[in-house]
mmCIF file of C-alpha atoms in Angstrom:
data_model
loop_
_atom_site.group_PDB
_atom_site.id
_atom_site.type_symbol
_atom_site.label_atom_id
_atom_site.label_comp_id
_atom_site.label_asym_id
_atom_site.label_seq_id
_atom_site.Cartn_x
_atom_site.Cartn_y
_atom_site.Cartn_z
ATOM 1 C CA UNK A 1 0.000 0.000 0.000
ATOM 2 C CA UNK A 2 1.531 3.475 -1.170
ATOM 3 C CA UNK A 3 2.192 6.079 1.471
ATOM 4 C CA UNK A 4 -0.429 8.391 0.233
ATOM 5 C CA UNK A 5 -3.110 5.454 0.501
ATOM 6 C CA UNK A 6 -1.840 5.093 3.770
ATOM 7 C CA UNK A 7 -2.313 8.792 4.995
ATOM 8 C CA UNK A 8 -5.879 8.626 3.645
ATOM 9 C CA UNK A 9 -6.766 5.681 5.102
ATOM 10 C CA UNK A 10 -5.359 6.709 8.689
ATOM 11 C CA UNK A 11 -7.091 10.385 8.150
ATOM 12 C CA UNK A 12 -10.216 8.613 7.394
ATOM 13 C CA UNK A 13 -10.228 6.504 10.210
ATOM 14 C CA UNK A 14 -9.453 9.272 12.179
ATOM 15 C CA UNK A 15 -12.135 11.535 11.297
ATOM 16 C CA UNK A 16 -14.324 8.040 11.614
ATOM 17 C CA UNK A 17 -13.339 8.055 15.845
ATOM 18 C CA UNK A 18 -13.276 11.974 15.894
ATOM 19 C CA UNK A 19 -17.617 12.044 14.841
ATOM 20 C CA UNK A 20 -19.231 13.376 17.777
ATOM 21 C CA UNK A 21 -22.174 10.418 17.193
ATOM 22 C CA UNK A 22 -19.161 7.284 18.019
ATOM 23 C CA UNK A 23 -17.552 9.057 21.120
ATOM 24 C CA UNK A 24 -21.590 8.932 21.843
ATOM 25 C CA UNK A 25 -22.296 5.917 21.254
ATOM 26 C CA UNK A 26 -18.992 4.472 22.839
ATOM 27 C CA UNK A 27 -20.053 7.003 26.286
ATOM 28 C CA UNK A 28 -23.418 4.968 26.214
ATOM 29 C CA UNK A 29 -21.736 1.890 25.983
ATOM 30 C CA UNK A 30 -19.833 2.040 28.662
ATOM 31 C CA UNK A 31 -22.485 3.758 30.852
ATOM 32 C CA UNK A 32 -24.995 0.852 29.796
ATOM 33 C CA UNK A 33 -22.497 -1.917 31.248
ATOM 34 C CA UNK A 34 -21.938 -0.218 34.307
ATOM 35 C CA UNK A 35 -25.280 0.582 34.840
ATOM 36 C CA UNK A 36 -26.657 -3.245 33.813
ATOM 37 C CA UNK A 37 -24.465 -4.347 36.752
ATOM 38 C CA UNK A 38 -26.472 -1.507 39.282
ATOM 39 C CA UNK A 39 -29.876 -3.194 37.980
ATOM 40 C CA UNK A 40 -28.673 -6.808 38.390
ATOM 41 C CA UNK A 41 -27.954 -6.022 42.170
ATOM 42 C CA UNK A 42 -31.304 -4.365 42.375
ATOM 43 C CA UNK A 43 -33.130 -7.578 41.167
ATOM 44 C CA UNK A 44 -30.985 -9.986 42.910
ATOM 45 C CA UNK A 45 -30.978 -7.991 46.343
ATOM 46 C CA UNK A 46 -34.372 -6.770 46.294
ATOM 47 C CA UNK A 47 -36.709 -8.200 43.492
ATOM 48 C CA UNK A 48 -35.924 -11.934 44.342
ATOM 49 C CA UNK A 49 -36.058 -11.460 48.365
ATOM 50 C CA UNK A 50 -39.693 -10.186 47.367
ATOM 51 C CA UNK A 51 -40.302 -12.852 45.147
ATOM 52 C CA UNK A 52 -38.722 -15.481 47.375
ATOM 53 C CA UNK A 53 -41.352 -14.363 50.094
ATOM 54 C CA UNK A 54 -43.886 -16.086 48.413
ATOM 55 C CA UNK A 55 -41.737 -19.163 46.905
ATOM 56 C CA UNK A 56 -37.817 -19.604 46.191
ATOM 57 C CA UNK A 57 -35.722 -16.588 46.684
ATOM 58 C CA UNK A 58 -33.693 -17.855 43.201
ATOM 59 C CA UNK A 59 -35.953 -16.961 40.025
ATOM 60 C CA UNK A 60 -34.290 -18.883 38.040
ATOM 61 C CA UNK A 61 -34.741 -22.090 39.849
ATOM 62 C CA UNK A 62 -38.402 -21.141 38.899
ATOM 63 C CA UNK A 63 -39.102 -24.416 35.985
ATOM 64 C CA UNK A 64 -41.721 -26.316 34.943
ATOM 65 C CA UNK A 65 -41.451 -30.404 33.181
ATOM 66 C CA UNK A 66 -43.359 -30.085 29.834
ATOM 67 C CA UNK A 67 -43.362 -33.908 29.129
ATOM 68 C CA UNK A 68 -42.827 -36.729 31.651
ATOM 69 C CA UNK A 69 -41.165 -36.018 34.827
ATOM 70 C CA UNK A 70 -38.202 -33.843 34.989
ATOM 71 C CA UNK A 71 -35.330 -36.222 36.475
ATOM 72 C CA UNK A 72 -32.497 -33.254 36.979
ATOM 73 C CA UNK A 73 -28.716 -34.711 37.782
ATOM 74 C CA UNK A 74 -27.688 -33.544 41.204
ATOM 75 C CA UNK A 75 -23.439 -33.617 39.966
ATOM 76 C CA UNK A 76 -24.697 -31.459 36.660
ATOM 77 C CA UNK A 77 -27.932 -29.924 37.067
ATOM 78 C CA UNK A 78 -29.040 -30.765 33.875
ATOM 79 C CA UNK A 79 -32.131 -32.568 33.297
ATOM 80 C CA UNK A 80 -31.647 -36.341 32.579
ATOM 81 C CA UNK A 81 -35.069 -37.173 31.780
ATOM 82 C CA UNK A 82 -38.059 -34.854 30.491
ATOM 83 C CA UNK A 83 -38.139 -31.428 29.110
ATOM 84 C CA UNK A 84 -37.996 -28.230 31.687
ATOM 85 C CA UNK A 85 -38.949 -25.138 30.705
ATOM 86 C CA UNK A 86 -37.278 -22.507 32.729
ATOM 87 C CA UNK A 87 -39.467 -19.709 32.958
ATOM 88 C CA UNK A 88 -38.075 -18.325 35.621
ATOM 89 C CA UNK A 89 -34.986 -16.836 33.984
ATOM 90 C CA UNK A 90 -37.385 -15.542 31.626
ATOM 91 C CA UNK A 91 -39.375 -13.956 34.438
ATOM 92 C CA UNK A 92 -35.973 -12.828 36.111
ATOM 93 C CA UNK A 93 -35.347 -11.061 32.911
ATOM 94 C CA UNK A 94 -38.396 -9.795 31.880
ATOM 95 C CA UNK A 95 -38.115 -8.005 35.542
ATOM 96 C CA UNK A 96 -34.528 -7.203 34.720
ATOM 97 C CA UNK A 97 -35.717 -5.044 31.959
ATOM 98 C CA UNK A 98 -38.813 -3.426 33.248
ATOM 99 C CA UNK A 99 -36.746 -2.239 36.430
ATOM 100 C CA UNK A 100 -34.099 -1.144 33.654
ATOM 101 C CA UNK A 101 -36.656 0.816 31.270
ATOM 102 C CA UNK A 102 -38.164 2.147 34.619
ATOM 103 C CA UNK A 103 -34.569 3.738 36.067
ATOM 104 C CA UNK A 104 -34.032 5.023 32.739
ATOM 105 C CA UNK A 105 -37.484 6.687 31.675
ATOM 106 C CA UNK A 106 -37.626 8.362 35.254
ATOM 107 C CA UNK A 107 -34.266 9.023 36.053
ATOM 108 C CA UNK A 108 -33.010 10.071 32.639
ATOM 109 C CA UNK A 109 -35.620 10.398 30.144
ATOM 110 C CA UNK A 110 -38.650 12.331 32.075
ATOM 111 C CA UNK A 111 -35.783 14.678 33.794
ATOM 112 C CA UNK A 112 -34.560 15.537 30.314
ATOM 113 C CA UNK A 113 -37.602 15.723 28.496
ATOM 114 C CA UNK A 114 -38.823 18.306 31.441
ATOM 115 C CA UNK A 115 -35.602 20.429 30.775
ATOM 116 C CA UNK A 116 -36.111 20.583 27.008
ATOM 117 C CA UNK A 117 -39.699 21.799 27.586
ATOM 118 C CA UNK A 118 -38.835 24.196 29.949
ATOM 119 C CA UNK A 119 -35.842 25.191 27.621
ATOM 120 C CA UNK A 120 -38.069 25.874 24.798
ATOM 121 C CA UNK A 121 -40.548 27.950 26.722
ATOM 122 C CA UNK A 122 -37.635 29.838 27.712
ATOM 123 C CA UNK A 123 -36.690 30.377 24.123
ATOM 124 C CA UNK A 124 -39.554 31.153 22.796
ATOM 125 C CA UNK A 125 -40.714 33.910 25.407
ATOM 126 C CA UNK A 126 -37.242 35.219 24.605
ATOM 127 C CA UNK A 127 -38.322 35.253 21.250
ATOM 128 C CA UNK A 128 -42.353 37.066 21.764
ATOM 129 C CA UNK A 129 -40.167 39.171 24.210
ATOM 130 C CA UNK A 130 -37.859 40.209 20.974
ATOM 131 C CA UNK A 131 -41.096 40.520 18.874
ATOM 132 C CA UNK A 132 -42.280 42.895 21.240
ATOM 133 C CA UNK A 133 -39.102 45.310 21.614
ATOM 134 C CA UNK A 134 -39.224 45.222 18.011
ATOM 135 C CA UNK A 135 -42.995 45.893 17.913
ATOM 136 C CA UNK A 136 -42.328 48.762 20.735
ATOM 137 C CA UNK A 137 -39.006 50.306 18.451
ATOM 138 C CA UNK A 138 -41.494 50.577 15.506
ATOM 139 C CA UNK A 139 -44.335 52.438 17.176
ATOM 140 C CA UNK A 140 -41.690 54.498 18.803
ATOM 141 C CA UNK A 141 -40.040 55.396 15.116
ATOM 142 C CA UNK A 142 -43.513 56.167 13.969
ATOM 143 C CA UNK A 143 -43.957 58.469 16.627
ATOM 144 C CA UNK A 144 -40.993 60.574 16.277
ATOM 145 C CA UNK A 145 -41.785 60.375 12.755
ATOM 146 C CA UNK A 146 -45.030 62.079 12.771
ATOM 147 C CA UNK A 147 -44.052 64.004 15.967
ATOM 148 C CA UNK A 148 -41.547 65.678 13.139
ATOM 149 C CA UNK A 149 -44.126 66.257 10.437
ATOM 150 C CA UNK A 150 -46.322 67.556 12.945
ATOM 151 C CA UNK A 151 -43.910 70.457 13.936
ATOM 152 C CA UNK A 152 -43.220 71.350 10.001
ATOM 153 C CA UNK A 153 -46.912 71.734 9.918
ATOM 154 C CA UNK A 154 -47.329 68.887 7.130
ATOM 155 C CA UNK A 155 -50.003 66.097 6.843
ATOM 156 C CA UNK A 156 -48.847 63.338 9.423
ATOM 157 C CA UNK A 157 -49.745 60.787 6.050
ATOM 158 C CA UNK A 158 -46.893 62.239 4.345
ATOM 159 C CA UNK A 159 -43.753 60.670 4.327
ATOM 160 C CA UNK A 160 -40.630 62.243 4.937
ATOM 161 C CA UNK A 161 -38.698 62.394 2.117
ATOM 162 C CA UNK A 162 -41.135 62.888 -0.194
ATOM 163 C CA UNK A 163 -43.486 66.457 -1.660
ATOM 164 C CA UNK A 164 -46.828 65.869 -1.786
ATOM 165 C CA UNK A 165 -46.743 64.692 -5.215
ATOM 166 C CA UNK A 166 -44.958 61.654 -4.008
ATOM 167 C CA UNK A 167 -41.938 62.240 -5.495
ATOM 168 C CA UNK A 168 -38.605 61.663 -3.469
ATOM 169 C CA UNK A 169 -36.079 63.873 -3.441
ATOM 170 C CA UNK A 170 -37.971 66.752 -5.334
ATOM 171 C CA UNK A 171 -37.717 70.716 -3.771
ATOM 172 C CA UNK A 172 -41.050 72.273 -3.772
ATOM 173 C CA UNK A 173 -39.145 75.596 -3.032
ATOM 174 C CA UNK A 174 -37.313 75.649 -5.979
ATOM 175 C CA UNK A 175 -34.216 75.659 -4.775
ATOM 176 C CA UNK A 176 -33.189 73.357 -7.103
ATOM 177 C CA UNK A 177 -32.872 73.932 -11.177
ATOM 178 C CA UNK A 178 -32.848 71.217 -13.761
ATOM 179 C CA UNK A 179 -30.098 71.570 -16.307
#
C-alpha cells in the first residue's frame, strides 16, 4: 500500500473516531455496562427477596417439566429425563428489563424531556419578548416620525422624504434647477 493510501486511510479513520455520534455511542456503551451491573444487584438484592417471600428466593430455579417427569442430575444440574422449561430466567429477565426501562425513563428520560420543555418555553418567550421590543421600536419610530411632520406643519400621512406629489427627493421651493 503506497504512502499516500496510507495517509488517507489513517485520516479517514481518524475523522471516523473523531464524529461526535461514536464518542456517543462508545459514552453509552460504557455507561450501559456499568449501569446493567447496578440493575442486576437491584433484582438480585431486592426483586428476588420479594419474590422469594412467596416461593424460592432464586428466580431462576423457577421451571416447569413439559413432558414426563423432569429427572435433573444432582453432579450437573441438567435434566436427565423430560423437558424443563425454565421460565423463571425468563421472568428474572423480563423483571430485569422493566426495572431497567423504569430507572431510565424516570431518572433520565422524564428529567430531560422536562428540561427541554422548559428550555423551549424559555426560548420562545425570549423570542415574543424580541417581537415585542421590536414591535415597541417601531411604534416608537412612527412616533418621532409624525411628531416631526407635525412640527413642520405637514399632513402626518406624508412621508418624509417625499413632496406631496410623491416624489422623493424633489424641492417644492425651488431651490433646485434642472439643467
Amino acid at each position: 500500500m503506497s504512502e499516500k493510501k496510507k495517509a488517507g486511510v489513517l485520516e479517514g479513520f481518524k475523522a471516523f473516531l473523531l464524529r461526535g455520534n461514536v464518542i456517543d455511542l462508545a459514552v453509552a456503551v460504557v455507561i450501559g455496562a456499568a449501569f446493567t451491573q447496578i440493575v442486576n444487584s437491584v433484582v438480585k438484592g431486592v426483586v428476588n427477596p420479594l419474590v422469594g417471600a412467596f416461593g424460592t428466593k432464586d428466580l431462576e430455579s423457577y421451571s416447569s417439566c413439559l413432558k414426563g417427569p423432569c429427572v435433573t442430575d444432582p453432579k450437573t444440574g441438567e435434566a436427565t429425563e423430560g423437558i424443563r422449561i425454565l421460565w423463571g430466567s425468563v421472568l428474572s429477565a423480563t423483571l430485569s428489563f422493566l426495572i431497567t426501562a423504569a430507572v431510565v425513563y424516570f431518572l433520565m428520560v422524564l428529567p430531560m424531556a422536562k428540561y427541554l420543555a422548559r428550555r423551549a418555553a424559555m426560548q420562545a418567550a425570549k423570542e415574543g419578548m424580541q417581537e415585542t421590543l421590536e414591535v415597541s421600536e417601531l411604534e416608537v419610530l412612527k412616533e418621532i416620525r409624525d411628531a416631526l411632520v407635525s412640527q413642520r406643519g405637514g399632513p402626518t400621512e406624508e412621508i418624509a422624504g417625499t413632496d406631496s406629489g410623491g416624489t422623493p427627493g424633489a424641492d417644492s421651493g425651488g431651490g433646485r434647477e434642472d439643467r
